[in-house]
Every structure is written in C-alpha cells, then in structure tokens.
Coordinates of C-alpha atoms and ligand atoms in Angstrom, one line a residue:
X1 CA 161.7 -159.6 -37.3
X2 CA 162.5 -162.5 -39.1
X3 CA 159.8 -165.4 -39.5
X4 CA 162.0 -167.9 -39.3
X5 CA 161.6 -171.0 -36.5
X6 CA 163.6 -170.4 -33.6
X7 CA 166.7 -172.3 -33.0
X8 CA 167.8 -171.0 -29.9
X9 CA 166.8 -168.5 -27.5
X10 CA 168.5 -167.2 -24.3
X11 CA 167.2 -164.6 -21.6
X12 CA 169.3 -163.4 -18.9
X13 CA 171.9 -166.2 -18.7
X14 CA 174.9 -166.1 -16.2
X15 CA 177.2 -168.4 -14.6
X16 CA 178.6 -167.5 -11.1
X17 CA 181.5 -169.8 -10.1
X18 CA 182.4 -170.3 -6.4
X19 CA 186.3 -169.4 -5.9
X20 CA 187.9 -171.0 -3.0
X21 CA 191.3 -169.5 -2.3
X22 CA 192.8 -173.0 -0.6
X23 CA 192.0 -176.4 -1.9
X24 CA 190.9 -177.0 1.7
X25 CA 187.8 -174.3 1.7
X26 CA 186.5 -176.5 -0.7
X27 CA 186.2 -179.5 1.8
X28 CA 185.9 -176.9 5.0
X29 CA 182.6 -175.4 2.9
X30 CA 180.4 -178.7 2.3
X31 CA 181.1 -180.0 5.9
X32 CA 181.1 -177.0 8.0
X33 CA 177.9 -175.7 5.9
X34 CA 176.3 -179.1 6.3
X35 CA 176.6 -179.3 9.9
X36 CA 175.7 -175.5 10.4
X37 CA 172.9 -176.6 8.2
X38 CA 171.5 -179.3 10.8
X39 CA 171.6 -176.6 13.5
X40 CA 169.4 -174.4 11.6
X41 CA 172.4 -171.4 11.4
X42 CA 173.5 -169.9 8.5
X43 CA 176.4 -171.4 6.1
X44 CA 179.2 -170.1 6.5
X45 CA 181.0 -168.6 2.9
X46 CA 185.0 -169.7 2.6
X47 CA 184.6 -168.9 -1.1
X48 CA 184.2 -166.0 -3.4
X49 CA 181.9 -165.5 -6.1
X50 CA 183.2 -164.9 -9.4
X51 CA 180.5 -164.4 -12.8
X52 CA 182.1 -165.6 -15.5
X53 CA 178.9 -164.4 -17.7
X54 CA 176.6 -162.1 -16.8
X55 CA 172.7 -161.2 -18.8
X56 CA 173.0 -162.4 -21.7
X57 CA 169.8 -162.5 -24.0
X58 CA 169.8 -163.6 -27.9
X59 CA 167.8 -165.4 -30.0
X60 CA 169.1 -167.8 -33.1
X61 CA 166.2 -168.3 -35.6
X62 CA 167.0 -170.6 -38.8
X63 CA 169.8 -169.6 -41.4
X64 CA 171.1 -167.1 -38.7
X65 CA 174.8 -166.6 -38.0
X66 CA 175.9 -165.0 -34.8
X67 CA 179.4 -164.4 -33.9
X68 CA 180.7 -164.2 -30.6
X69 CA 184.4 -162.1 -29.9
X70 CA 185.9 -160.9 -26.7
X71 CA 189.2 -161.0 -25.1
X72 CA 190.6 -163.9 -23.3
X73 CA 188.2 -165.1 -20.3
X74 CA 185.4 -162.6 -21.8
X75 CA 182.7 -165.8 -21.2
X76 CA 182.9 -166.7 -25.1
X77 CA 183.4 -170.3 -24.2
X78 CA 180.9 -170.4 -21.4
X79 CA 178.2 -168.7 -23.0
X80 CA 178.1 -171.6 -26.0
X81 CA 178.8 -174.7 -23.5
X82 CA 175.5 -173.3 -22.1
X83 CA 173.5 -172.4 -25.1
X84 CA 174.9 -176.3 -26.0
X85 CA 173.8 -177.0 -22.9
X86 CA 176.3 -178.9 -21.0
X87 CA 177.1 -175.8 -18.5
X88 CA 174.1 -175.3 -16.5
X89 CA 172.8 -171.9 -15.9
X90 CA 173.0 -170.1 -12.5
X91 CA 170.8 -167.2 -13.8
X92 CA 168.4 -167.4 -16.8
X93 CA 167.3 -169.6 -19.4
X94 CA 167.8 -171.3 -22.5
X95 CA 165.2 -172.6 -25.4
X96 CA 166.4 -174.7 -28.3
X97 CA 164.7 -176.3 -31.2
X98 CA 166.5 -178.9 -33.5
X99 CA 169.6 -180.5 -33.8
X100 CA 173.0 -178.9 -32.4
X101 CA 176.2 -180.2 -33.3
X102 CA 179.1 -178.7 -31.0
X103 CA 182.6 -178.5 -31.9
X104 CA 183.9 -177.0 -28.7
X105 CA 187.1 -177.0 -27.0
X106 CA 189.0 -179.9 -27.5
X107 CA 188.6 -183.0 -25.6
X108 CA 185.0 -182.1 -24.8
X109 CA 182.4 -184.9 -27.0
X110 CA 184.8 -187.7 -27.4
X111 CA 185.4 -190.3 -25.4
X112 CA 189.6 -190.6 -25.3
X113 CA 189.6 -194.6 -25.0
X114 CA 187.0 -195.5 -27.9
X115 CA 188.5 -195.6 -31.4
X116 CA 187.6 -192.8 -33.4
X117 CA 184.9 -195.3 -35.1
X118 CA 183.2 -195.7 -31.8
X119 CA 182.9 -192.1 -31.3
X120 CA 181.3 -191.7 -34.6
X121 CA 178.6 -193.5 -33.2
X122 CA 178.6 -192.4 -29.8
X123 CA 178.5 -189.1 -30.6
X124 CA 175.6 -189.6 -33.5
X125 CA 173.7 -191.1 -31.1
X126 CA 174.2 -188.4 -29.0
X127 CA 172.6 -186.4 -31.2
X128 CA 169.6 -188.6 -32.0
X129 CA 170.8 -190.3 -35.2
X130 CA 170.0 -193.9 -35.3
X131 CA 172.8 -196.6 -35.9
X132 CA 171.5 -197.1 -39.4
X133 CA 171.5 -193.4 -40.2
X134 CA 175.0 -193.4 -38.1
X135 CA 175.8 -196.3 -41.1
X136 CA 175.1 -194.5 -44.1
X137 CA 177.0 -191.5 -43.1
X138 CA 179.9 -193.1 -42.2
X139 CA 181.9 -193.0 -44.8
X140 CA 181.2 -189.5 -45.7
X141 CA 183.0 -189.0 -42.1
X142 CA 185.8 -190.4 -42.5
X143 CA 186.5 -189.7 -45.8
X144 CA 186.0 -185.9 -44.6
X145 CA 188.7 -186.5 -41.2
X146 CA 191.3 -188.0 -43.8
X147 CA 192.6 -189.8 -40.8
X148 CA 193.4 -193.0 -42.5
X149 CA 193.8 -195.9 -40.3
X150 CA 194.0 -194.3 -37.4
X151 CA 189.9 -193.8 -37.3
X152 CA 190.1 -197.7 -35.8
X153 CA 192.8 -196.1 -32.8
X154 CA 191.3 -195.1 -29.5
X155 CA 191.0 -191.2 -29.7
X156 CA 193.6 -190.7 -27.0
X157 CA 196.4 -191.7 -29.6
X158 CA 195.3 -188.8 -31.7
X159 CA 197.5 -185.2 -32.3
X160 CA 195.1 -182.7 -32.1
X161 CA 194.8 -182.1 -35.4
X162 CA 193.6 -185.4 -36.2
X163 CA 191.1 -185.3 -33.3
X164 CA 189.6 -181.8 -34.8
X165 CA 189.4 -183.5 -37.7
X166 CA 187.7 -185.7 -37.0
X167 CA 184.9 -183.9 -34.4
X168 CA 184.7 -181.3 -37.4
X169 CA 183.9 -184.3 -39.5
X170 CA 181.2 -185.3 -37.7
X171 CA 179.5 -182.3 -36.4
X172 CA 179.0 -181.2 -40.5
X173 CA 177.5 -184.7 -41.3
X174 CA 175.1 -185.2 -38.8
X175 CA 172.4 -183.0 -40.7
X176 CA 171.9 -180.2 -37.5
X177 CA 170.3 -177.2 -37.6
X178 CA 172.5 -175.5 -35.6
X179 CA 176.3 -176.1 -35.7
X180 CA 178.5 -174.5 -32.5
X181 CA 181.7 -173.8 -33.5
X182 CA 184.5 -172.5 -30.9
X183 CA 187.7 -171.9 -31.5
X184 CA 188.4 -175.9 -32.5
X185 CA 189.5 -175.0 -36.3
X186 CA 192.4 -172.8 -35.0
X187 CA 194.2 -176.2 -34.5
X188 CA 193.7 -177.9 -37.9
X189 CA 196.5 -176.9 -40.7
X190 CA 195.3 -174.0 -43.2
X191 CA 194.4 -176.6 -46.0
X192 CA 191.9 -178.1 -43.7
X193 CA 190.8 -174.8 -41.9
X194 CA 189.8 -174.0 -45.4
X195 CA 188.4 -176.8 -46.0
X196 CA 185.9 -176.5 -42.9
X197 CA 185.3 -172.6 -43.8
X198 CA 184.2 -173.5 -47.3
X199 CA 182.1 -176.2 -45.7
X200 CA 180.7 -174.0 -42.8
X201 CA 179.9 -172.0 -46.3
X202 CA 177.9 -174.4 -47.7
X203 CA 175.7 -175.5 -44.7
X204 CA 174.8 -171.8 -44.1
X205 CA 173.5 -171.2 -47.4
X206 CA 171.5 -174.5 -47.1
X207 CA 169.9 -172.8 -43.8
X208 CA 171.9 -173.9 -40.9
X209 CA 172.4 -171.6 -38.5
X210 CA 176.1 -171.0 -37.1
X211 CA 177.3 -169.8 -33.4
X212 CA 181.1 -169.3 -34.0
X213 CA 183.9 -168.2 -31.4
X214 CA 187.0 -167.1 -32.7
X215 CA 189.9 -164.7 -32.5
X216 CA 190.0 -164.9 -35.6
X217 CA 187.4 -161.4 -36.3
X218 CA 188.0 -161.7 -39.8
X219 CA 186.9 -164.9 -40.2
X220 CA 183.8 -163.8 -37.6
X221 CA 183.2 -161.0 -40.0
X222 CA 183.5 -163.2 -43.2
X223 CA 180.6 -165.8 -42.0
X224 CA 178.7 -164.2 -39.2
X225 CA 175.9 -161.4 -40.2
X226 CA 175.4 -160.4 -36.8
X227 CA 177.6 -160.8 -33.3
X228 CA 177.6 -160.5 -29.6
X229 CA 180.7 -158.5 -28.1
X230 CA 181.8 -159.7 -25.1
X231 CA 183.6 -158.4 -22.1
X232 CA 184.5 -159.1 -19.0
X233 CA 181.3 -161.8 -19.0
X234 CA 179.0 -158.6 -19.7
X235 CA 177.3 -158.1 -23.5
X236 CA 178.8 -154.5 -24.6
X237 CA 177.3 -155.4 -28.2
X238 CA 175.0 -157.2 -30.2
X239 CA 173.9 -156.7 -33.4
X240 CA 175.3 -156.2 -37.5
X241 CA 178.8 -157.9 -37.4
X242 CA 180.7 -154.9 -38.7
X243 CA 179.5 -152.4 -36.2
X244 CA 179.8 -154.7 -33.3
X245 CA 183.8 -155.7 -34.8
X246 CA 184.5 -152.0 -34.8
X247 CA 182.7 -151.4 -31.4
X248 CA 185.1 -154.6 -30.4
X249 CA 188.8 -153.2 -31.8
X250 CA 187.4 -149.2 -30.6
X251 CA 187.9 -150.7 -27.3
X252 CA 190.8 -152.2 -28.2
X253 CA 192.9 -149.4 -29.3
X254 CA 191.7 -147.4 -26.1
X255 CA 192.2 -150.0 -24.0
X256 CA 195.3 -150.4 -25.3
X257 CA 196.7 -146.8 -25.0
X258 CA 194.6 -146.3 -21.3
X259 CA 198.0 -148.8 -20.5
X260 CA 200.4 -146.4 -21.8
X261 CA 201.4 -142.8 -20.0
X262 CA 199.2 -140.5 -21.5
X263 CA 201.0 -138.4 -24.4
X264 CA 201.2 -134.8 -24.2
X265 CA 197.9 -133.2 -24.9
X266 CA 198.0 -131.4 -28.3
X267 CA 197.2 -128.1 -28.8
X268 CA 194.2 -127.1 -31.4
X269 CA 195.5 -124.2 -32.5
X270 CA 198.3 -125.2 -34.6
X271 CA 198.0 -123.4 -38.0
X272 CA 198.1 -125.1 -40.6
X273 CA 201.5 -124.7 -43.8
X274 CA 201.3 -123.5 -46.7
X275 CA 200.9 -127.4 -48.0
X276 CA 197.2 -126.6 -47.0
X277 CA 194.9 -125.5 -48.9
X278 CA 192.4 -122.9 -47.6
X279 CA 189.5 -123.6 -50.1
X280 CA 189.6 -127.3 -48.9
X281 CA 188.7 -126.4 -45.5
X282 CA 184.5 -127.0 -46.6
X283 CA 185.6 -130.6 -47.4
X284 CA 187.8 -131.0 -44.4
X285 CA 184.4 -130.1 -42.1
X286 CA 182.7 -132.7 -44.0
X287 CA 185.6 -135.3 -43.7
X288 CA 185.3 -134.4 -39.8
X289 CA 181.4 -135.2 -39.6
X290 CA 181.5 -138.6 -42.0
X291 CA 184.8 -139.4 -40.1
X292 CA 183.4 -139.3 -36.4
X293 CA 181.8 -142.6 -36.3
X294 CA 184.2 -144.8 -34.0
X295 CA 186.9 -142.8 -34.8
X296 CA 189.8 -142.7 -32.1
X297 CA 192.6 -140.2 -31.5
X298 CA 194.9 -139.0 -29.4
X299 CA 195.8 -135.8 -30.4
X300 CA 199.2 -136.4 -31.7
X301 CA 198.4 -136.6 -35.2
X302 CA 195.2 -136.4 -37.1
X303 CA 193.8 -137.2 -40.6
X304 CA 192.4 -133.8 -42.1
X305 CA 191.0 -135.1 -45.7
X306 CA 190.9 -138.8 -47.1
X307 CA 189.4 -139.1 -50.2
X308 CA 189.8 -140.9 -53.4
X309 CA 190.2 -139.2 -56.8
X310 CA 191.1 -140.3 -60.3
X311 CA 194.3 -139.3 -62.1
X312 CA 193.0 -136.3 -62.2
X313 CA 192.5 -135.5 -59.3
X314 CA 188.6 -135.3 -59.4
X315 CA 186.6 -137.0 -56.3
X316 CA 185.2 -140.4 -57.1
X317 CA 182.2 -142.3 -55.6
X318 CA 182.1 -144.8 -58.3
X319 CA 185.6 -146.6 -59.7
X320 CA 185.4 -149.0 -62.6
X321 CA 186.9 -152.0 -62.4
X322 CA 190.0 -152.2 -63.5
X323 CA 190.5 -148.1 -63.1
X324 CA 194.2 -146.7 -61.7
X325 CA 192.9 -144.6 -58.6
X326 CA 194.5 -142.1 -55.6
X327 CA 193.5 -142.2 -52.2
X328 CA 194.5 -139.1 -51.2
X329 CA 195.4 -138.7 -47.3
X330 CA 196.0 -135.4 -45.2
X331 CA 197.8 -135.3 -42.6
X332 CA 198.8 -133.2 -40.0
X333 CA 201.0 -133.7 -37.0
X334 CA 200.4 -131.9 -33.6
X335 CA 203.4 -132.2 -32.5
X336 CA 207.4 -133.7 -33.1
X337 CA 206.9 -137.3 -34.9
X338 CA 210.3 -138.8 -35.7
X339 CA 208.4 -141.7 -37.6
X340 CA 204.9 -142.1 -38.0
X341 CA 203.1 -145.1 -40.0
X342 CA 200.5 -144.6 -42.3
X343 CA 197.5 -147.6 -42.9
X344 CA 194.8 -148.6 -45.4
X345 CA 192.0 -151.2 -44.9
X346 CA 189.2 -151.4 -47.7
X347 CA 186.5 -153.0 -46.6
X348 CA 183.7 -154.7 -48.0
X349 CA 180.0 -154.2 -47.0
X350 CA 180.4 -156.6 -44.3
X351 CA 182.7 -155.5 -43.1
X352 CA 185.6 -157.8 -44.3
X353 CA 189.5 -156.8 -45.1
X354 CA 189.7 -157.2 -48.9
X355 CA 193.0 -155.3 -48.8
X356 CA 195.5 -153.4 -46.4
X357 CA 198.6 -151.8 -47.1
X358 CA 200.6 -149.2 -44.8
X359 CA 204.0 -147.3 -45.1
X360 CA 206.0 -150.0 -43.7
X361 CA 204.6 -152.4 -46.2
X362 CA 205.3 -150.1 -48.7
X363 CA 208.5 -149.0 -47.7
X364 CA 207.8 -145.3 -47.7
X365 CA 208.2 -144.7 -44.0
X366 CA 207.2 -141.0 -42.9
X367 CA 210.2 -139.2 -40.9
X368 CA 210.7 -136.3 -38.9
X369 CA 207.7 -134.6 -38.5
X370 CA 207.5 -131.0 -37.0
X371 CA 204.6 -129.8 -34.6
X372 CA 202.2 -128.6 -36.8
X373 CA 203.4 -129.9 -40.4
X374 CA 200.9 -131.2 -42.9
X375 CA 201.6 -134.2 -45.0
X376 CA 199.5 -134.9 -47.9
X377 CA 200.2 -138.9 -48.8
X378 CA 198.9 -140.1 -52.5
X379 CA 198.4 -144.3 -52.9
X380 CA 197.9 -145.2 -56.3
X381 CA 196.3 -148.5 -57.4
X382 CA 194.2 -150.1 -59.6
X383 CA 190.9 -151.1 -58.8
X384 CA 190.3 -154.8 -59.4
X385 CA 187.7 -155.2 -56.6
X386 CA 184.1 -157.7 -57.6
X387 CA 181.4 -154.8 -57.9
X388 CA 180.0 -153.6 -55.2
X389 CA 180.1 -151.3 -52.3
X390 CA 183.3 -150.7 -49.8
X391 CA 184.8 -148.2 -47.4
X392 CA 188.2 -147.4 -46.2
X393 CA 189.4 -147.3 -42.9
X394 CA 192.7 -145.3 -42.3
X395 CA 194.9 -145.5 -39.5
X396 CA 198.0 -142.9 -38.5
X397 CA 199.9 -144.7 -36.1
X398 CA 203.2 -144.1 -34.5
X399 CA 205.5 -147.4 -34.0
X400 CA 206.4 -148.5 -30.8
X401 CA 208.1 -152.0 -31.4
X402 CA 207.4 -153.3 -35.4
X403 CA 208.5 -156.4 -34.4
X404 CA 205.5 -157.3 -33.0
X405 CA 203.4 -154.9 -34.6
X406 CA 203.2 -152.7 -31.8
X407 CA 201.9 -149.2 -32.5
X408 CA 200.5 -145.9 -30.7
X409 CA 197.5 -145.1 -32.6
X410 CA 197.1 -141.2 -33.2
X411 CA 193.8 -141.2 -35.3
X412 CA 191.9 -144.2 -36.8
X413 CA 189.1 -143.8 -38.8
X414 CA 186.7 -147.1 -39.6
X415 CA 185.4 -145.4 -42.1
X416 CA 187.0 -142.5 -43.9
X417 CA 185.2 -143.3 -47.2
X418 CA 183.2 -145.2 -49.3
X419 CA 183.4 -145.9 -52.7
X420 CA 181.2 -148.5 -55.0
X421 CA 182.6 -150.8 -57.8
X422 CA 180.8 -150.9 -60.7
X423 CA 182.0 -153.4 -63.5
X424 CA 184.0 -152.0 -66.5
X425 CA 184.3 -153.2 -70.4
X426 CA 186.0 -156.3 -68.9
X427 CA 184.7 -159.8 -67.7
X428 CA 182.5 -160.2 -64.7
X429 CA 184.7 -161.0 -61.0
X430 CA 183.2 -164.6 -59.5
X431 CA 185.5 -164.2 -56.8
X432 CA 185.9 -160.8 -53.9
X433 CA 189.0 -159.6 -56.0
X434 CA 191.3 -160.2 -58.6
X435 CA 195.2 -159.8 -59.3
X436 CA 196.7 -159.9 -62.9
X437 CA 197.8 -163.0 -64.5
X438 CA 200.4 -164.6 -66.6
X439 CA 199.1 -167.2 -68.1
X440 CA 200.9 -169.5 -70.3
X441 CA 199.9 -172.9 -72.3
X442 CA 201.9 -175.8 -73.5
X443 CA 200.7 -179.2 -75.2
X444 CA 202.4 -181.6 -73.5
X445 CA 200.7 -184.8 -75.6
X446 CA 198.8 -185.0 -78.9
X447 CA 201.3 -182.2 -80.7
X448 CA 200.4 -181.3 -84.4
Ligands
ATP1 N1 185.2 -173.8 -13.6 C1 185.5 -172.5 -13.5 N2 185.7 -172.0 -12.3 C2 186.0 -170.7 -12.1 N3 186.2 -169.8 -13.1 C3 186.0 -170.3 -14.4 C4 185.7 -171.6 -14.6 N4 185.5 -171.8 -16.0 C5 185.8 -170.6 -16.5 N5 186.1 -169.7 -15.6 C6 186.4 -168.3 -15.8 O1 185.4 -167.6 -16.4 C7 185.8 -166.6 -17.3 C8 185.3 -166.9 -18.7 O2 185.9 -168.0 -19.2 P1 185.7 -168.5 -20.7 O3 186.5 -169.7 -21.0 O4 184.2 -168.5 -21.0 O5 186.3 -167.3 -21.6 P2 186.6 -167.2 -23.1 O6 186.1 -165.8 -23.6 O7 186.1 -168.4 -23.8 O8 188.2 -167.2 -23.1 P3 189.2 -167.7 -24.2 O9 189.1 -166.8 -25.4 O10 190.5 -167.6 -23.5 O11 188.9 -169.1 -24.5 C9 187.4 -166.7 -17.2 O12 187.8 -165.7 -16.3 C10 187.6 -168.1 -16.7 O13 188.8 -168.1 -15.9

C-alpha cells in the first residue's frame, strides 16, 4: 500500500435519479406528496428510480492515475462530477485532500457571459487561488489557450474548441493536486490534444494525480497505471490498467457477438492436415494454457501455435533491436470460411498498442477455407521496438462489413506471446519505437 497522502477517497457512492414518465408527474409528485404529507399518509411515487452509479469505492493517493472506461451511459461522467463534487451523492461518501482542477463536460465551470478573462479569475478563485496568484499566472493561460483576442469575448462567442482550450488552459496552471479530466480533449484539434497529453505528461511525473474518462482506451492505457471498468453504473473492474482494458474489450467482443445468431457450434474432433505437424502438438498444449487468459472464441476458427522465431526458424524470447523476425501463426478453421482476417497487436508492458497490422492491411486476405484446414501464416519484420518487455495479442476474425470495421471474432488472444527487446550494436531508442530514415543535408548559407 502506497504511503502516499490521500487525494481522494470514495466508499459506496451511487446516484439514484427519479424518472418521471410525463413532464406533469413531476409537478403531480411535489404537490400531491406534500399535501399527503400534511395528512400524515404516505407519498405517493409517480416516478421511477433509475441508478445511474451504483457502489463504487476507490481511493486516489498522490502521483496516482486512475482511468475510468465504460460504454456510453456506464456512470463515467457521474462518478467524477461527484468525486469533483458538484453531483451530490444519494449513497456513500467522498473524502478529498488538496486542490482539484476539473475539466468536465463542456459548458460546466465557465460562466458563458463573462469574457474568457473573467473566467480566468472566477474559476481561480474557485479554486482558492488569490487574485494576485490569479495575476501572475495569467499570462501562462493564455499564452497556453492560444485564443488571441478572443480571451477579452464573453465565453458564449467561443467554438468549442476555443472554450476547451481555454478550460484546459486553466485547470494545468492552477498548481492542483488532482486534475479531472473527462472526455473535454476529444474536442480540441490533434495538435492541441497533443499538446495537453504531453502536458498531462509532465504534471504526472511532477506528482499530480490524474482521473481521466475517455473512449479513447489507448490513451487511458498510455497515462493511467490503474483503472475502474464501468458498466451499466456497477464497477466490473478496478485495478492495473491493462488487465482491467482487456477485462473491458473481453466484454466487448462477447457482447458484441451475444447480438448476433449464434454460429454453428464447431465440432472438436476435426483432424488436423498434413500441414500439421505431429511433434508440435507438446507446444500447441502449451500455447493453449499461456493462451487462456481472456482469450475469446467461438469455435469457428482457432489459433493452434503463435510464436516468434528467427530466420531460422528457432523460438525467440529475446530479439535485438534492429533483428528481421517471424511471428509464426497456426491456424485452423472448424468449418467453411470464404474469408477470414488475420490481426497483430504488440503491446508494451502497459499495455499500450505500439504496433498492429492484419491481412487486410497487408493485403494478403485469407480465402476459402475448408472445415478442418490448417493455415500456418509467417509475418516478417524487423524489430525496431525501445528495449524492453512486450506481448502480442492475435486476433482471427471473420469480416462482416470492412467498411466500418465490422468483424465476427473466432478466437482472440490478449496475449499469445511475449518477447523482450534488448538493445543491439546500434544507438540507444529515446522514443517507444523507431522507423528508418532518409536523412539528407544541404547548406543553404555560408557555402565553402
Ligand atoms: N439527470 C439525470 N436524470 C436521469 N438520468 C440521468 C441523469 N444524468 C445522467 N443520467 C443517466 O445516468 C447514466 C449514466 O450517465 P453518465 O453521463 O454518467 O454516463 P457516461 O458513462 O459518462 O456516458 P458517456 O460516455 O456517454 O458520456 C445514463 O444512463 C444517463 O442517461
């Protein structure tokens, strides 16, 4: 348990919301229950109740990140408005220590007819900075929101890009120990989303602790190192970010196919072709066993072997940068596939997507697949991944409408492998990966 202070704490929150059917039950409720109240009989109920958010307990101590995904209407946003405290409780409690800066849903912390000047100092005020301390961070504000002129404009002449700029700008300068972030950055442009992750960055390692919403999970996964899963307004999750993200898309995928008709159940005893190889069958078993953790299938085609080998086909656990590898797949289909898809993620220890390729991307689409045929698929690459330790996840997939990226998922496996990078004759990585350059040089002033 860390020793760190505590920045938040919350035990057994919910929110119930009353749901009136008719704008009138509303009205009928507060009189009839009133005057039903003066008689001493029981209120009546012209509403139902609805728990948007149901036990939820977590602490947040300093330095902490905690990540908070679900699907649309899971509670995400009413969870932080009442660790943030402006949506009061109807079950549990909440402790905080220090400074929280919000940037919640737009609209919510400005005031839409003050200029974006005033709000500055509203909303530093709000958050216990004095108008001298308000003063001397000014111009760091605005210079961060980059809204020019308009920061003299009342708020409600804003796009809503320039409003998140400027709400981001101010919740990063205000010094808090805890910054709330939901959702806001998805409406910035990329430049300044990247702006705000690199910042976000930066305040984490100087010890403030982060609460971030977003469907973004990668970007949950790249900042958070731990996270609540949310559904329905109940906790399923809580804990290291890339077991809870892989908890999170588990459901997903099943979810997902629970909507479909069921496919055809596949039979186990298909034999396997000659493409097999008997004296593989040992390191099949133990591709089954490291293979089962969240893995999901549906019987109508499964992974038998992934592994990853050098060009000689020898196993490796250890690849040096810069090294031309195989990841070897095995395949076999349990029953007529007229085109199946084929994916790649590797993944670094947190979790993250450093790189994903499938057989669309590639162009090598997989056709006409007979009941029982195994397929044994080779990726090459070379290896120019920062040291350190990563797995693969693999996914067989059939495609339902690649349009939108719409697939029937036979088999995926989180993690199908892992592998460590250790560094090579080369030069040390300072970024997660590296591609090969061209790099050319001309004097354009000063020639000899
Ligand atoms: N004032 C309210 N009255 C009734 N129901 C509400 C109210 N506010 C939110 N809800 C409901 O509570 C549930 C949780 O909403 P919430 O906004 O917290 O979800 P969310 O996970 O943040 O969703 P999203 O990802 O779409 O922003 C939803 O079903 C929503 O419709």
């Amino acid at each position: 348990m860390s020793s760190e202070p505590m920045m938040i704490r919350a035990e057994g929150l919910g929110k119930c919301y009353r749901v009136y059917e008719r704008p009138e039950d509303r009205l009928k409720q507060s009189v009839v229950a009133r005057w039903r109240g003066l008689r001493g009989q029981p209120p009546p109920q012209y509403y139902r109740e609805f728990w948007a958010l149901r036990e939820v307990s977590l602490e947040l101590r300093r330095g902490e990140t905690l990540g908070i995904i679900g699907r649309n209407g899971s509670g995400k946003s009413t969870l932080l408005q009442m660790l943030c405290g402006t949506l009061a409780p109807t079950t549990g409690r909440v402790e905080t220590g220090g400074r929280i800066a919000a940037l919640l849903e737009l609209g919510a912390g400005f005031n839409p007819e003050f200029t974006g000047r005033e709000n500055v100092y509203l909303n530093g005020s709000v958050l216990g900075l004095t108008q001298a301390e308000v003063d001397a961070r000014f111009e760091r504000i605005a210079a961060f929101a980059d809204i020019g002129t308009f920061i003299d404009q009342p708020v409600k002449t804003y796009s809503s890009g320039m409003y998140v700029r400027l709400a981001f700008a101010v919740a990063v300068n205000v010094d808090a120990d805890v910054l709330v972030v939901d959702e806001a950055l998805a409406v910035g442009d990329m430049y300044f989303q990247a702006k705000c992750m690199a910042h976000i960055q930066r305040l984490i390692d100087d010890g403030v602790s982060l609460l971030f919403v977003s469907h973004d999970v990668g970007a949950v996964k790249s900042v958070c190192q731990r996270a609540l899963y949310l559904d329905r307004g109940q906790p399923v999750a809580l804990g290291e970010t890339a077991g809870v993200v892989e908890a999170y898309y588990s459901a997903r995928v099943q979810a997902e196919r629970a909507a479909r008709p069921t496919p055809e159940a596949a039979s186990p005893e298909l034999p396997a072709q000659d493409l097999f190889d008997p004296a593989d069958l040992e390191a099949q078993a133990e591709f089954a066993r490291r293979a089962d953790f969240q893995r999901i299938r549906n019987g109508q085609a499964e992974f038998l072997d992934v592994r990853l080998t050098d060009l000689d086909g020898q196993p490796l656990e250890c690849v040096e940068f810069g090294q031309t590898v195989v990841l070897r797949m095995l395949f076999r289909a349990n029953q007529a596939i007229a085109l199946a898809g084929m994916a790649y993620h590797v993944r670094d220890r947190t979790g993250y997507d450093i790189i994903y390729s499938d057989t669309e991307i590639e162009s090598r689409p997989i056709t006409d697949l007979r009941a029982g045929q195994v397929v044994q698929t080779d990726w090459r690459f070379t290896v120019r991944l920062r040291e350190g330790d990563y797995s693969i996840a693999a996914m067989l997939s059939i495609p339902e409408n690649l349009e939108i990226a719409q697939v029937d998922v036979c088999d995926f496996v989180p993690i199908a492998l892992a592998f460590k990078v250790v560094r090579g004759e080369t030069l040390p990585l300072h970024a997660a990966c590296h591609w090969q350059n061209e790099v050319a040089h001309r004097t354009l002033e000063g020639e000899a």
